[in-house]
Coordinates of C-alpha atoms in Angstrom, one line a residue:
V680 CA 100.5 39.4 78.2
N681 CA 102.3 40.6 75.1
S682 CA 100.5 44.0 75.4
N683 CA 101.9 44.4 78.9
F684 CA 105.4 43.6 77.8
H685 CA 104.9 46.1 75.0
I686 CA 103.9 48.9 77.4
Y687 CA 107.0 48.4 79.5
K688 CA 109.2 48.3 76.4
Q689 CA 110.5 44.8 77.0
I690 CA 109.3 43.8 73.6
N691 CA 107.8 45.8 70.7
I692 CA 104.7 44.8 68.8
M693 CA 104.4 46.3 65.4
Q694 CA 101.3 46.0 63.3
S695 CA 101.3 46.7 59.6
E696 CA 98.7 46.5 56.8
T697 CA 101.3 45.5 54.2
V698 CA 103.2 42.8 56.0
Q699 CA 102.5 40.3 58.8
D700 CA 102.5 41.6 62.4
V701 CA 105.9 41.6 64.0
V702 CA 106.9 41.0 67.6
L703 CA 110.4 42.3 68.4
L704 CA 111.9 40.6 71.4
D705 CA 115.0 42.8 71.7
P706 CA 114.4 46.5 70.8
R707 CA 118.0 47.3 71.8
W708 CA 119.3 44.9 69.1
L709 CA 117.2 46.7 66.5
C710 CA 118.3 50.2 67.5
S711 CA 122.0 49.6 68.2
N712 CA 123.1 46.6 66.0
V713 CA 120.8 47.2 63.0
L714 CA 119.7 50.8 62.7
G715 CA 123.0 52.0 64.0
K716 CA 124.9 50.2 61.3
I717 CA 122.5 51.3 58.6
L718 CA 122.3 54.9 59.5
S719 CA 125.5 55.8 61.3
V720 CA 127.6 58.5 59.5
E721 CA 130.7 57.0 61.3
N722 CA 130.3 53.6 59.7
P723 CA 132.0 53.7 56.3
K724 CA 129.8 50.7 55.2
A725 CA 126.6 52.5 56.1
L726 CA 124.0 53.2 53.4
H727 CA 124.8 56.3 51.4
H728 CA 122.8 59.2 52.8
Y729 CA 121.6 60.6 49.5
R730 CA 120.1 57.9 47.4
G731 CA 117.2 56.6 49.4
R732 CA 116.8 53.6 47.2
Y733 CA 118.7 50.4 47.9
T734 CA 118.9 46.8 47.0
I735 CA 118.3 43.9 49.4
E736 CA 122.0 43.1 49.1
D737 CA 123.0 46.6 50.3
I738 CA 121.1 46.0 53.6
Q739 CA 122.3 42.3 53.9
R740 CA 125.9 43.4 53.8
L741 CA 125.4 45.5 56.9
V742 CA 123.6 42.9 58.9
T743 CA 125.3 39.7 57.8
D744 CA 124.1 37.9 61.0
S745 CA 120.4 38.7 60.5
D746 CA 117.7 37.4 58.2
V747 CA 117.3 40.4 55.8
E748 CA 113.7 39.4 54.9
E749 CA 112.6 39.6 58.6
L750 CA 114.5 42.8 59.1
I751 CA 112.8 44.5 56.1
Q752 CA 109.5 43.3 57.6
I753 CA 110.3 45.1 60.8
L754 CA 111.4 48.3 59.0
D755 CA 108.3 48.1 56.8
A756 CA 106.1 47.8 59.9
M757 CA 107.8 50.9 61.4
D758 CA 107.1 52.9 58.2
I759 CA 110.9 53.3 57.7
C760 CA 111.0 51.6 54.3
A761 CA 108.8 50.5 51.4
R762 CA 109.6 47.6 49.3
D763 CA 109.2 47.9 45.5
L764 CA 106.7 45.1 44.7
S765 CA 107.4 45.3 41.0
S766 CA 111.1 44.4 41.3
G767 CA 111.2 42.7 44.7
A768 CA 114.8 43.5 45.1
M769 CA 114.7 47.3 45.8
V770 CA 113.8 49.1 49.0
D771 CA 113.0 52.8 49.4
I772 CA 114.2 54.5 52.7
P773 CA 113.1 58.2 52.4
A774 CA 114.8 59.2 55.7
L775 CA 118.2 58.7 54.1
I776 CA 117.5 61.0 51.1
K777 CA 119.7 64.1 50.9
T778 CA 119.0 65.0 47.3
D779 CA 117.3 68.4 47.0
N780 CA 117.8 69.3 43.4
L781 CA 114.3 68.7 42.0
H782 CA 111.8 71.4 41.3
R783 CA 109.4 72.2 44.2
S784 CA 106.9 73.8 41.8
W785 CA 105.8 73.8 38.2
T786 CA 107.5 76.7 36.5
D787 CA 108.1 75.3 33.1
E788 CA 105.9 76.2 30.2
E789 CA 103.9 73.4 28.5
D790 CA 102.5 73.2 25.0
E791 CA 99.4 71.3 26.2
V792 CA 96.5 73.0 28.0
L793 CA 96.8 71.9 31.6
I794 CA 94.5 72.1 34.6
Y795 CA 95.8 72.7 38.1
G796 CA 94.5 72.1 41.7
G797 CA 95.6 71.1 45.1
V798 CA 95.2 71.3 48.9
R799 CA 97.3 72.2 51.9
I800 CA 96.9 70.0 55.0
V801 CA 97.7 71.8 58.3
P802 CA 97.1 71.3 62.0
V803 CA 93.9 73.1 63.1
E804 CA 94.6 74.0 66.7
H805 CA 98.3 74.8 66.8
L806 CA 100.5 76.6 64.2
T807 CA 103.4 74.3 64.9
P808 CA 105.4 72.0 62.6
F809 CA 104.3 68.4 62.1
P810 CA 106.4 66.1 64.4
C811 CA 109.8 65.2 63.0
G812 CA 109.7 62.1 60.8
I813 CA 106.0 62.3 59.8
F814 CA 106.8 63.4 56.3
H815 CA 109.2 60.4 55.9
K816 CA 106.2 58.2 56.8
V817 CA 104.1 60.0 54.2
Q818 CA 106.8 59.3 51.6
V819 CA 106.9 55.6 52.6
N820 CA 103.2 55.3 52.3
L821 CA 103.2 57.1 48.9
C822 CA 105.8 54.6 47.7
R823 CA 103.7 51.7 48.8
W824 CA 100.6 53.2 47.2
I825 CA 102.4 53.9 43.9
H826 CA 104.0 50.4 43.8
Q827 CA 100.6 48.9 44.2
Q828 CA 99.1 51.1 41.5
S829 CA 101.9 50.8 38.9
T830 CA 101.4 47.1 38.0
E831 CA 101.9 47.9 34.4
G832 CA 104.7 50.5 34.8
D833 CA 102.4 53.4 33.9
A834 CA 103.1 55.3 37.2
D835 CA 106.3 56.4 38.8
I836 CA 107.4 58.3 42.0
R837 CA 110.5 60.4 42.7
L838 CA 111.6 61.4 46.1
W839 CA 113.8 64.2 47.5
V840 CA 114.2 66.1 50.8
N841 CA 110.7 67.3 51.9
G842 CA 109.2 66.4 48.5
S843 CA 107.7 63.7 46.3
K844 CA 106.5 63.7 42.7
I845 CA 104.1 61.1 41.3
M846 CA 103.7 60.8 37.5
N847 CA 100.8 59.0 36.0
R848 CA 99.6 59.0 32.4
G849 CA 98.2 62.4 31.7
A850 CA 98.6 63.7 35.3
E851 CA 101.4 64.7 37.7
L852 CA 101.3 65.2 41.5
L853 CA 103.6 67.0 43.9
V854 CA 103.6 66.3 47.7
L855 CA 105.6 68.9 49.6
L856 CA 106.4 69.7 53.2
V857 CA 106.0 73.5 53.3
N858 CA 106.0 76.5 55.6
H859 CA 108.9 75.2 57.8
G860 CA 107.1 71.9 58.3
Q861 CA 103.7 73.4 59.3
G862 CA 101.9 72.1 56.3
I863 CA 101.8 69.4 53.6
E864 CA 100.8 70.5 50.2
V865 CA 99.4 68.2 47.5
Q866 CA 99.5 69.8 44.0
V867 CA 98.1 68.1 40.9
R868 CA 98.2 69.1 37.3
G869 CA 97.0 67.2 34.2
L870 CA 95.7 67.4 30.7
E871 CA 92.4 69.0 30.1
T872 CA 91.0 65.6 29.1
E873 CA 92.1 64.0 32.4
K874 CA 89.9 65.9 34.9
I875 CA 88.5 62.8 36.5
K876 CA 91.9 61.2 36.8
C877 CA 93.3 64.4 38.5
C878 CA 90.3 64.3 41.0
L879 CA 90.9 60.7 41.8
L880 CA 94.6 61.1 42.2
L881 CA 94.2 64.0 44.5
D882 CA 91.6 62.2 46.6
S883 CA 93.6 59.0 46.8
V884 CA 96.8 60.8 48.0
C885 CA 94.9 62.9 50.5
S886 CA 93.2 59.8 51.9
T887 CA 96.6 58.1 52.2
I888 CA 97.9 61.1 54.2
D889 CA 94.7 61.4 56.3
N890 CA 94.9 57.7 57.2
L891 CA 98.5 58.0 58.2
I892 CA 98.0 61.0 60.4
A893 CA 94.9 59.4 62.0
T894 CA 97.0 56.3 62.8
T895 CA 100.3 58.0 63.8
L896 CA 98.8 61.1 65.5
P897 CA 95.3 60.1 66.5
G898 CA 94.7 63.3 68.6
L899 CA 95.7 65.7 65.9
L900 CA 92.9 67.5 64.1
T901 CA 93.9 68.7 60.6
G902 CA 92.2 70.9 58.1
K903 CA 92.4 71.2 54.3
Y904 CA 92.7 74.5 52.4
Y905 CA 92.2 74.5 48.7
L906 CA 95.0 76.0 46.7
S907 CA 94.4 78.6 43.9
P908 CA 94.6 77.1 40.4
Q909 CA 95.6 80.5 39.2
Q910 CA 98.7 80.6 41.4
L911 CA 99.6 77.0 40.6
R912 CA 99.2 77.7 36.9
E913 CA 101.3 80.9 37.3
H914 CA 101.5 82.3 33.9
H915 CA 98.1 81.4 32.6
E916 CA 94.8 83.3 32.9
P917 CA 92.9 83.0 36.2
V918 CA 90.1 80.5 36.7
M919 CA 87.3 81.9 38.9
S920 CA 84.8 79.0 39.0
F921 CA 84.3 77.1 42.3
S922 CA 84.4 73.8 40.5
S923 CA 87.8 74.6 39.1
I924 CA 89.2 75.0 42.7
L925 CA 87.6 71.9 44.1
C926 CA 87.7 69.4 41.2
F927 CA 89.7 70.8 38.3
G928 CA 86.5 72.0 36.6
C929 CA 85.1 68.5 36.2
L930 CA 81.3 69.1 36.4
D931 CA 80.6 65.3 36.7
V932 CA 82.6 65.1 39.9
Y933 CA 81.3 68.5 41.2
S934 CA 77.7 67.5 40.7
Q935 CA 78.3 64.5 43.0
G936 CA 79.8 66.5 45.8
S937 CA 78.3 68.3 48.8
L938 CA 79.4 71.6 50.4
G939 CA 80.5 71.4 54.0
M940 CA 77.4 73.3 55.2
D941 CA 75.2 70.6 53.6
I942 CA 76.9 67.6 55.2
H943 CA 74.9 65.7 57.7
V944 CA 76.0 66.1 61.3
S945 CA 76.4 62.3 61.7
D946 CA 79.5 62.6 59.4
L947 CA 81.4 64.8 61.8
N948 CA 84.6 63.0 62.8
L949 CA 85.5 62.1 66.3
L950 CA 88.1 64.8 66.8
T951 CA 85.5 67.5 65.8
R952 CA 83.0 66.1 68.3
R953 CA 85.7 66.1 71.0
K954 CA 86.5 69.8 70.3
L955 CA 82.8 70.7 70.5
S956 CA 82.5 68.8 73.8
R957 CA 85.5 70.7 75.3
L958 CA 83.9 74.0 74.3
L959 CA 80.3 73.3 75.2
D960 CA 80.2 70.7 78.0
P961 CA 81.4 73.1 80.8
P962 CA 78.6 75.3 82.2
D963 CA 78.6 78.8 80.9
P964 CA 77.8 81.7 83.2
M965 CA 75.5 83.2 80.6
G966 CA 73.9 79.8 79.8
K967 CA 75.6 79.6 76.4
D968 CA 76.5 76.0 76.7
W969 CA 75.1 72.7 75.5
C970 CA 71.8 73.2 77.4
L971 CA 70.7 76.2 75.5
L972 CA 72.0 74.6 72.3
A973 CA 69.8 71.6 72.9
M974 CA 66.8 73.9 73.5
N975 CA 67.5 75.7 70.2
L976 CA 67.7 72.4 68.3
G977 CA 64.3 71.3 69.6
L978 CA 65.6 68.8 72.2
P979 CA 64.2 70.1 75.6
D980 CA 63.8 66.5 76.8
L981 CA 67.6 66.0 76.5
V982 CA 68.2 68.9 78.9
A983 CA 65.8 67.5 81.5
K984 CA 67.5 64.1 81.2
Y985 CA 71.2 65.1 81.3
N986 CA 71.3 68.4 83.2
T987 CA 73.6 68.0 86.2
N988 CA 71.4 70.4 88.3
N989 CA 68.4 68.0 87.9
G990 CA 68.3 65.8 91.0
T991 CA 66.1 63.2 89.3
Q992 CA 68.6 62.3 86.6
N993 CA 69.3 58.5 86.3
Y994 CA 72.2 58.7 83.8
F995 CA 74.9 61.1 83.0
P996 CA 76.9 60.6 79.9
S997 CA 80.6 61.3 79.6
S998 CA 79.8 64.2 77.3
P999 CA 76.4 65.9 77.1
V1000 CA 77.4 67.4 73.7
H1001 CA 78.1 63.9 72.4
A1002 CA 74.7 62.7 73.5
L1003 CA 73.1 65.8 71.9
L1004 CA 74.8 65.3 68.6
Q1005 CA 73.9 61.6 68.7
E1006 CA 70.2 62.4 69.3
W1007 CA 70.0 65.2 66.9
S1008 CA 71.6 63.2 64.1
N1009 CA 68.5 61.0 63.9
A1010 CA 66.7 63.9 62.0
P1011 CA 67.4 63.8 58.3
D1012 CA 67.7 67.6 58.0
S1013 CA 70.4 67.9 60.7
T1014 CA 73.2 69.5 58.8
V1015 CA 76.5 71.1 59.7
G1016 CA 75.1 74.4 58.4
I1017 CA 72.2 74.4 60.8
L1018 CA 74.4 73.5 63.7
M1019 CA 76.8 76.4 62.9
S1020 CA 73.8 78.8 62.6
K1021 CA 72.5 77.8 66.0
L1022 CA 75.9 78.1 67.6
R1023 CA 76.2 81.6 66.2
E1024 CA 72.8 82.5 67.5
L1025 CA 74.1 81.6 71.0
G1026 CA 77.1 83.8 70.5
R1027 CA 79.4 80.8 70.4
R1028 CA 81.5 81.6 67.3
D1029 CA 84.4 79.9 69.0
A1030 CA 82.5 76.6 68.5
A1031 CA 80.9 77.5 65.2
D1032 CA 84.0 78.7 63.4
F1033 CA 87.0 76.7 64.7

């Protein structure tokens, strides 16, 4: 019943991993009476639009007739704010930050020998900016993550317009909205002795961003492009090794990894499988579709079972490619590299190289 009311916008159900689930009975009250007071530039008592960090009392003064704890739970569930767990009395609201006077890159010289690395996350299929507000959600989730990590005060985060900086002992990380909103860059640098920490920091922040995008924009397929340590280092000598690009030159981490070509096909994510289905499910005039791919992968029985032109079929899946990948993944040597090679043999580079 609640789901039906949610669909018709009579109530709003908000689920959160950090606070208890919230059922909002009057969305208009939240938008007009609460958010309007907090954000309106015409309200002289509204929160200052440059700090982004406020006390519980700041918010309570604007909504004197509301329970501020319940209100913060709602804002938290909407990814509007993140509560500082260390103090309990401070709230971060990145959407209100107007400060833009922090460095967007590392240009200062350091006495220590530092290592650099990073990735850029971009939409795969469309060169368009991320939806408005997605980076604010990224900043909120980074605040939550750092508040959970910094139980002993050894980690800190600073926010500004389209940017964040995380500082941990021996390592620093920048998260930037770049290229007019078309990409999110995660840049890490640290001491030569902190290679593993840099790898873990980069992986944790990228996972936080990936999980947010998967939850907020479940139909958006994104890709990661590794940044050049030489360009990030700027004035230092180039580093040409592959391990330096992927994991800050840490051979222990590099030895545990696998190249994309060696990944088992069962690890392909759902969005990649859907893209392959859109490309290969429709019949091709030259036969370069899923049927010929199945033959080349050694699955002729699958063609006989699922071919729509076969009048004896008993079952037709929603996607033949999905069934093909599911069947082929049972073989231990079914890797992404072999799949790409077979697709190229078919002349389907559109499916192999997207």
